[in-house]
Short mmCIF file of C-alpha atoms and ligand atoms in Angstrom, two decimals:
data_model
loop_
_atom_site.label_atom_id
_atom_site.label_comp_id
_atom_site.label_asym_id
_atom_site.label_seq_id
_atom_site.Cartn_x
_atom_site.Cartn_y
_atom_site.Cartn_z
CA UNK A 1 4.47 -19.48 -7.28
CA UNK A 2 2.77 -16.46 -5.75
CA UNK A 3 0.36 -16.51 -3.15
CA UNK A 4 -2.90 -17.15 -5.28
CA UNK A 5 -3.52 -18.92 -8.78
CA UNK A 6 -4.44 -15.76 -10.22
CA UNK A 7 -0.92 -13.98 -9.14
CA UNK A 8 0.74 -11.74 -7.03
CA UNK A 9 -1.98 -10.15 -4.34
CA UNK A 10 -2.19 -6.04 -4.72
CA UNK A 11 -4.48 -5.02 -1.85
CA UNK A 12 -6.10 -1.37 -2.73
CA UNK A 13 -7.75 -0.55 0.25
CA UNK A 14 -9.63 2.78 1.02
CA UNK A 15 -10.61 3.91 4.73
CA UNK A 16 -13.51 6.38 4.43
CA UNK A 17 -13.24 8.03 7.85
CA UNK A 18 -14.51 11.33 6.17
CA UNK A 19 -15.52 13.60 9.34
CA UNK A 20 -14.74 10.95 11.94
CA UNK A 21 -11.24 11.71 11.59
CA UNK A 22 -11.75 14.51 13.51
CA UNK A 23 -14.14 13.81 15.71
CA UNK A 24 -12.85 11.03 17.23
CA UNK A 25 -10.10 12.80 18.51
CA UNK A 26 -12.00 15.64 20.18
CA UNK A 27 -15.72 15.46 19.41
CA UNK A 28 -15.80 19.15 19.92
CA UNK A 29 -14.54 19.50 16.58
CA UNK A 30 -17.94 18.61 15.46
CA UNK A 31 -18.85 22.25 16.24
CA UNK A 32 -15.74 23.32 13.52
CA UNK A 33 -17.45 23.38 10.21
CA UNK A 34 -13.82 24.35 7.89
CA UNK A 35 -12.54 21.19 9.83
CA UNK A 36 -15.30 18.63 9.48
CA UNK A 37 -15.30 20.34 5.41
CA UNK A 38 -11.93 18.70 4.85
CA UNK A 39 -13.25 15.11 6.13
CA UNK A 40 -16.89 15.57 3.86
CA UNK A 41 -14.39 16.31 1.11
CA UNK A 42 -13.79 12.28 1.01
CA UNK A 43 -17.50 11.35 0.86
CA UNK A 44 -18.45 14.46 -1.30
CA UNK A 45 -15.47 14.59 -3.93
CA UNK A 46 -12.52 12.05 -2.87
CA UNK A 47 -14.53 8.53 -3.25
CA UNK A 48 -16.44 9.20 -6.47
CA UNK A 49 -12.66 9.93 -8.35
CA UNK A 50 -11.36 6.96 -6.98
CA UNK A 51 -14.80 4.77 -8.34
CA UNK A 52 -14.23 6.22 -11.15
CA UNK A 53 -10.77 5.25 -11.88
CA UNK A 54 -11.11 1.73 -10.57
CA UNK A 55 -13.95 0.95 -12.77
CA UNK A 56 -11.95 2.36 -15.94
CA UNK A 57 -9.74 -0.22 -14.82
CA UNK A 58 -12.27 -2.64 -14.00
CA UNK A 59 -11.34 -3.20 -10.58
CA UNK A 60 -13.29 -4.43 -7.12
CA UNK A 61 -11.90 -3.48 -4.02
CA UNK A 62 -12.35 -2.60 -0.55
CA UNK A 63 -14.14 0.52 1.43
CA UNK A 64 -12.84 0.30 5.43
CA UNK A 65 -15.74 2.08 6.38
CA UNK A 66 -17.15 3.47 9.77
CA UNK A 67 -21.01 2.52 10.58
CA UNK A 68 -21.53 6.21 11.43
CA UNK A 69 -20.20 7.58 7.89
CA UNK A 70 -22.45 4.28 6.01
CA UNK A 71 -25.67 5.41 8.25
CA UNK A 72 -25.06 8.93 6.88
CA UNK A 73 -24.39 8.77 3.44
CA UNK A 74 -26.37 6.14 1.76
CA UNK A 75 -26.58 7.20 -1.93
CA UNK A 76 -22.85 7.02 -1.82
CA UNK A 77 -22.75 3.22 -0.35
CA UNK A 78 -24.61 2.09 -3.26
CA UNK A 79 -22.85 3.48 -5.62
CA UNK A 80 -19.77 1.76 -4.26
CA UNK A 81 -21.63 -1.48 -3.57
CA UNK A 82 -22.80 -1.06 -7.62
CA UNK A 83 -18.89 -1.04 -8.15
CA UNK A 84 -19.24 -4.27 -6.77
CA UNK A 85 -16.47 -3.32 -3.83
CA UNK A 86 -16.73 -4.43 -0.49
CA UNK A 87 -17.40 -2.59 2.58
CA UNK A 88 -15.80 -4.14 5.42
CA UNK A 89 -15.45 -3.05 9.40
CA UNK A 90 -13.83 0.15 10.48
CA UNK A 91 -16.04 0.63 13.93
CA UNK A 92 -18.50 2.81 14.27
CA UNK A 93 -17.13 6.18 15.59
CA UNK A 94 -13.82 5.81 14.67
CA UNK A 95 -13.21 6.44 17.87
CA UNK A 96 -9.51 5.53 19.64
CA UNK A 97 -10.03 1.79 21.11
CA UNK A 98 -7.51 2.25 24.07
CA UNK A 99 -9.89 5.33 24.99
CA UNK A 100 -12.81 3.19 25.25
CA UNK A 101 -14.30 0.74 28.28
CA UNK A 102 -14.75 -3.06 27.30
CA UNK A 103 -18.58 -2.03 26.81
CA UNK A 104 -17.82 0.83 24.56
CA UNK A 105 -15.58 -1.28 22.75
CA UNK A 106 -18.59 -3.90 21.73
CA UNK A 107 -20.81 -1.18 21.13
CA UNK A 108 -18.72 0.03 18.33
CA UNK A 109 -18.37 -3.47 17.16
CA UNK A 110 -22.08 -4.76 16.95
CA UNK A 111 -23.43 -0.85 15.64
CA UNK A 112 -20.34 -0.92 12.82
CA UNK A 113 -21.72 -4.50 12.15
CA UNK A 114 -25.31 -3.88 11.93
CA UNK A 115 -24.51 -0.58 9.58
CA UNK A 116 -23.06 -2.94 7.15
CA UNK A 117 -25.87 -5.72 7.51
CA UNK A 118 -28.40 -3.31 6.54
CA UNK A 119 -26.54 -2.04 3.42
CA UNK A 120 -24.56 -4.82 2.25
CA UNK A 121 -27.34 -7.65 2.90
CA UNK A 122 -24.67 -9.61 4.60
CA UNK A 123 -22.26 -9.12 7.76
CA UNK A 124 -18.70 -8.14 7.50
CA UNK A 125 -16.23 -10.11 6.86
CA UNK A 126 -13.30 -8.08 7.42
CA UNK A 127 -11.93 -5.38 10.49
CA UNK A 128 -9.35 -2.79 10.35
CA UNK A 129 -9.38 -1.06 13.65
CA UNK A 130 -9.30 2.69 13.66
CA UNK A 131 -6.28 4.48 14.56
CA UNK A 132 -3.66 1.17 14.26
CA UNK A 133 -4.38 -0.03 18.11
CA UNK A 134 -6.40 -2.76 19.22
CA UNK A 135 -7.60 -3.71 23.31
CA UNK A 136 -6.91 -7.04 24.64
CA UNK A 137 -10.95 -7.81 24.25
CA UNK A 138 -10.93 -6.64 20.16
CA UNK A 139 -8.69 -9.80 18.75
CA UNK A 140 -11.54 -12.27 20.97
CA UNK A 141 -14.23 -10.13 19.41
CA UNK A 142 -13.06 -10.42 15.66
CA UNK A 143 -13.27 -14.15 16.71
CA UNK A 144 -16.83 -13.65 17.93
CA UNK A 145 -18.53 -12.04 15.57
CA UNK A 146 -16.90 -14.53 12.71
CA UNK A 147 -14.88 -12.46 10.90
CA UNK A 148 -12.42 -13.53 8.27
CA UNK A 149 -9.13 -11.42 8.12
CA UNK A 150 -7.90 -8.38 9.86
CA UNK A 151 -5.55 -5.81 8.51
CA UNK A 152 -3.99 -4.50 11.47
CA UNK A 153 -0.73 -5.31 12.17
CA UNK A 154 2.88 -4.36 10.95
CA UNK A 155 4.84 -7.49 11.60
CA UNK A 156 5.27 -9.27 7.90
CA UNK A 157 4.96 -8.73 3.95
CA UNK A 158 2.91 -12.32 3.88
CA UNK A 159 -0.58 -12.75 5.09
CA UNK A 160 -0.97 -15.54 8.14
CA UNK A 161 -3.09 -16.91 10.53
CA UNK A 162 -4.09 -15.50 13.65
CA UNK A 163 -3.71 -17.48 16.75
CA UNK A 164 -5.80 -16.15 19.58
CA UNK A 165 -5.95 -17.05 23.13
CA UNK A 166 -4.03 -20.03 21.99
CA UNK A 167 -5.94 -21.24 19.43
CA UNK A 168 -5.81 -21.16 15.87
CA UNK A 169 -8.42 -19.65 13.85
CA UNK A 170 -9.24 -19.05 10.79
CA UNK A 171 -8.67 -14.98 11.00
CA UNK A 172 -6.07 -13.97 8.16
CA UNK A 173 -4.10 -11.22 8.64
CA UNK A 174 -3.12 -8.86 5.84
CA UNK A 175 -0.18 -6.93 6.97
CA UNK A 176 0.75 -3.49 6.52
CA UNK A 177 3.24 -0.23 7.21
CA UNK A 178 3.07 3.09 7.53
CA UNK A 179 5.13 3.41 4.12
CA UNK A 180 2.05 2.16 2.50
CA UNK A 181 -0.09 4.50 4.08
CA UNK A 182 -0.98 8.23 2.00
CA UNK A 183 -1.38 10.00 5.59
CA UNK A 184 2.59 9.85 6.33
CA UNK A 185 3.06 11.81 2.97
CA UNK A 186 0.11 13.74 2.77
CA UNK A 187 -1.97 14.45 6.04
CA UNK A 188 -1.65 18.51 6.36
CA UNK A 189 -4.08 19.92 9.09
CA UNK A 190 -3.74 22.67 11.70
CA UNK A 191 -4.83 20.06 14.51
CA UNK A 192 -4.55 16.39 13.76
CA UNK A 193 -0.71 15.33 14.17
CA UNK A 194 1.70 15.18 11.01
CA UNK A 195 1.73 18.05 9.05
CA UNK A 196 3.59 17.19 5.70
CA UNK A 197 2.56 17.35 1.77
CA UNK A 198 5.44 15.76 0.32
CA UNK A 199 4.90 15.79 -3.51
CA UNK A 200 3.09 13.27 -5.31
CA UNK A 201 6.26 11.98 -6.82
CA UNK A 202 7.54 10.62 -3.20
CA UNK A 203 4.53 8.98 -2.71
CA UNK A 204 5.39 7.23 -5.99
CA UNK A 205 8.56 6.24 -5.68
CA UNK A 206 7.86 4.56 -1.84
CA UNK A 207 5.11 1.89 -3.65
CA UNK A 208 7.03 1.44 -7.02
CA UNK A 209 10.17 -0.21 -4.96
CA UNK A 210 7.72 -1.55 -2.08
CA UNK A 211 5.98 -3.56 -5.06
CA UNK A 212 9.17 -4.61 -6.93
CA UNK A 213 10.48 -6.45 -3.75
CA UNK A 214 7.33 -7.94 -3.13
CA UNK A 215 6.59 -8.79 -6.08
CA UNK A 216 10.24 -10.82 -6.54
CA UNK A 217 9.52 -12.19 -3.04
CA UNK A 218 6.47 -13.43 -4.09
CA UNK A 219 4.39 -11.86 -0.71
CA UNK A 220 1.45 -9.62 -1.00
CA UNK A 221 1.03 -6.05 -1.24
CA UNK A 222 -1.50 -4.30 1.37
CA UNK A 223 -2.30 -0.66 0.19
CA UNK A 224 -4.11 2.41 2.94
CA UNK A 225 -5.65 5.15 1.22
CA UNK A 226 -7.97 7.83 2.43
CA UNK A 227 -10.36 8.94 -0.58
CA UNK A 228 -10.29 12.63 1.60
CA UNK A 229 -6.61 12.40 0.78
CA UNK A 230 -5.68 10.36 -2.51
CA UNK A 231 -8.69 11.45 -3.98
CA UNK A 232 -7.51 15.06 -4.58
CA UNK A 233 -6.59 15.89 -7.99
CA UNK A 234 -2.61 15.60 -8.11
CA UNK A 235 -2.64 12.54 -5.77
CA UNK A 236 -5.66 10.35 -7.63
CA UNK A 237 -2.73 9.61 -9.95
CA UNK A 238 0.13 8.11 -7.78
CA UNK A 239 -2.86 5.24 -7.27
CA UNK A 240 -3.34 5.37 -11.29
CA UNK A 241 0.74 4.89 -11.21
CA UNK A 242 0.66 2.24 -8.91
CA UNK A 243 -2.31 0.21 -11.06
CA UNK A 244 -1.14 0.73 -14.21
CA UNK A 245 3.16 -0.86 -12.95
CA UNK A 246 1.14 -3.68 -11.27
CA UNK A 247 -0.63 -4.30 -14.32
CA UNK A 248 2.43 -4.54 -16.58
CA UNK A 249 3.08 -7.80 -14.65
CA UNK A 250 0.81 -10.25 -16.08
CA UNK A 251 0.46 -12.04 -13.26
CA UNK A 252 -1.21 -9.89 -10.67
CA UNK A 253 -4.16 -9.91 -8.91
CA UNK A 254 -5.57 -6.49 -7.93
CA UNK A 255 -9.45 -7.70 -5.69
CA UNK A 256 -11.57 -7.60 -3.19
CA UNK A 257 -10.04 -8.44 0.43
CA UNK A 258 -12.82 -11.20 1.08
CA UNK A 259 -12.14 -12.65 -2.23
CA UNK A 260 -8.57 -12.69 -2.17
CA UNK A 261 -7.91 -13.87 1.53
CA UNK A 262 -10.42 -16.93 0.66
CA UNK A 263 -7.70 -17.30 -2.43
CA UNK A 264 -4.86 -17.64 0.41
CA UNK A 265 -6.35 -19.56 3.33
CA UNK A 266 -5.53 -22.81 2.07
CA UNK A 267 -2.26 -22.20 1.54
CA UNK A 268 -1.43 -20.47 4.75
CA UNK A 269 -3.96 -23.23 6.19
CA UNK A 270 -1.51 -26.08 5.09
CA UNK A 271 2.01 -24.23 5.97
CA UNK A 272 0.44 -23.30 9.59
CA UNK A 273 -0.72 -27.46 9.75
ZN1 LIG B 1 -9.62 5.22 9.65
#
């Protein structure tokens, strides 16, 4: 049996850091117009092609998005929200958590909150921090402010519960790995690290075999995508390659992270009991 009623669990997940990419690793760069072009590419080109393709499809997914980038472009939040995709946490700056003071920290937390209040109508229900690092204070937080999963960390293929401080709660984690990531294969820039543009056909091969063996396992499959990056024409269709293998399985369930971890959590609720 796989990990929901409806099937196997493909997570296609899109961070929207656009600009804040850059910024948040030396806000200077602000004052760089060719670099901050390559991050507006994402809210200007990237996300529409990958709305596009998901609705011929007719799927609902999820936007990581940070506050800053849903403050700024509004026209484009409602067109994804019309896709009926969720928008879920992905601070405010994007700016590197271990850089930050406890205070900073929070302030990126309740102004990425409030960002997707005011769009969405409702708060957040999931947090992916930016940058793969969290503070000692952030896993408390999540707790805090209610959230319901995180997709942070690297340590399984199956989704579980997160204990923290010594408690259990009901925080779900969707796992994930670099392999499943388009920046290892793609990110090309003259100053952020990792400077490779393998060809489309790598990218392909990585996620065919990652699904197969999940898929036999019966885990889940988490998914990272940058619409700056797998929105450009020859990589839009490595994601259109990945949809249309999962959907020759008739038993696969490509949705929303909110509606899918709600699918889980009694499962994982009984196994952790
Ligand atoms: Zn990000």
């Amino acid at each position: 049996m796989h990990l929901t009623s409806r099937g196997f669990p493909l997570f296609l997940t899109f961070d929207l850091d656009a600009e804040t990419m850059w910024t948040a690793r030396d806000p200077s760069y602000a004052n760089r117009p060719v670099l901050m072009s390559q991050g507006a590419y994402g809210w200007k080109v990237g996300t529409d092609r990958i709305l596009k393709l998901l609705a011929r499809y007719g799927l609902k997914t999820t936007f990581f998005i940070p506050g800053l980038i849903i403050d700024q472009r509004p026209d484009l939040m409602e067109r994804i929200l019309e896709g009926g995709h969720e928008i879920a946490h992905h601070s405010y700056t994007h700016s590197w958590i271990l850089n930050l003071t406890p205070e900073q920290e929070r302030e990126e937390m309740q102004k990425g909150y409030d960002a997707i209040k005011r769009v969405a109508g409702h708060p957040p229900r999931g947090w992916r921090s930016p940058a793969a690092e969290i503070s000692p204070i952030t896993m408390p937080m999540l707790v805090e402010y209610g959230f319901d999963y995180s997709s942070n960390f690297f340590d399984d293929d199956s989704p579980y519960l997160h204990m923290v401080e010594g408690r259990k709660t009901k925080i779900v984690e969707l796992p994930f790995r670099w392999v499943l990531d388009d920046a290892p294969f793609f990110q090309y820039s003259i100053v952020l690290p990792g400077r490779t543009m393998q060809a489309p056909s790598a990218l392909s091969e990585a996620w065919t075999a990652e699904f197969d063996v999940l898929y036999a396992e019966k885990r889940m499959m988490m998914v990272g995508m940058h619409p700056q990056i797998i929105g450009q024409p020859s990589r839009i269709g490595v994601l259109e390659r990945l949809i249309e293998h999962a959907l020759k399985h008739g038993d696969v369930w490509i949705g929303r992270c909110d509606e899918m971890v709600e699918a889980m959590r009694p499962g994982l609720e009984k196994a952790a009991a």
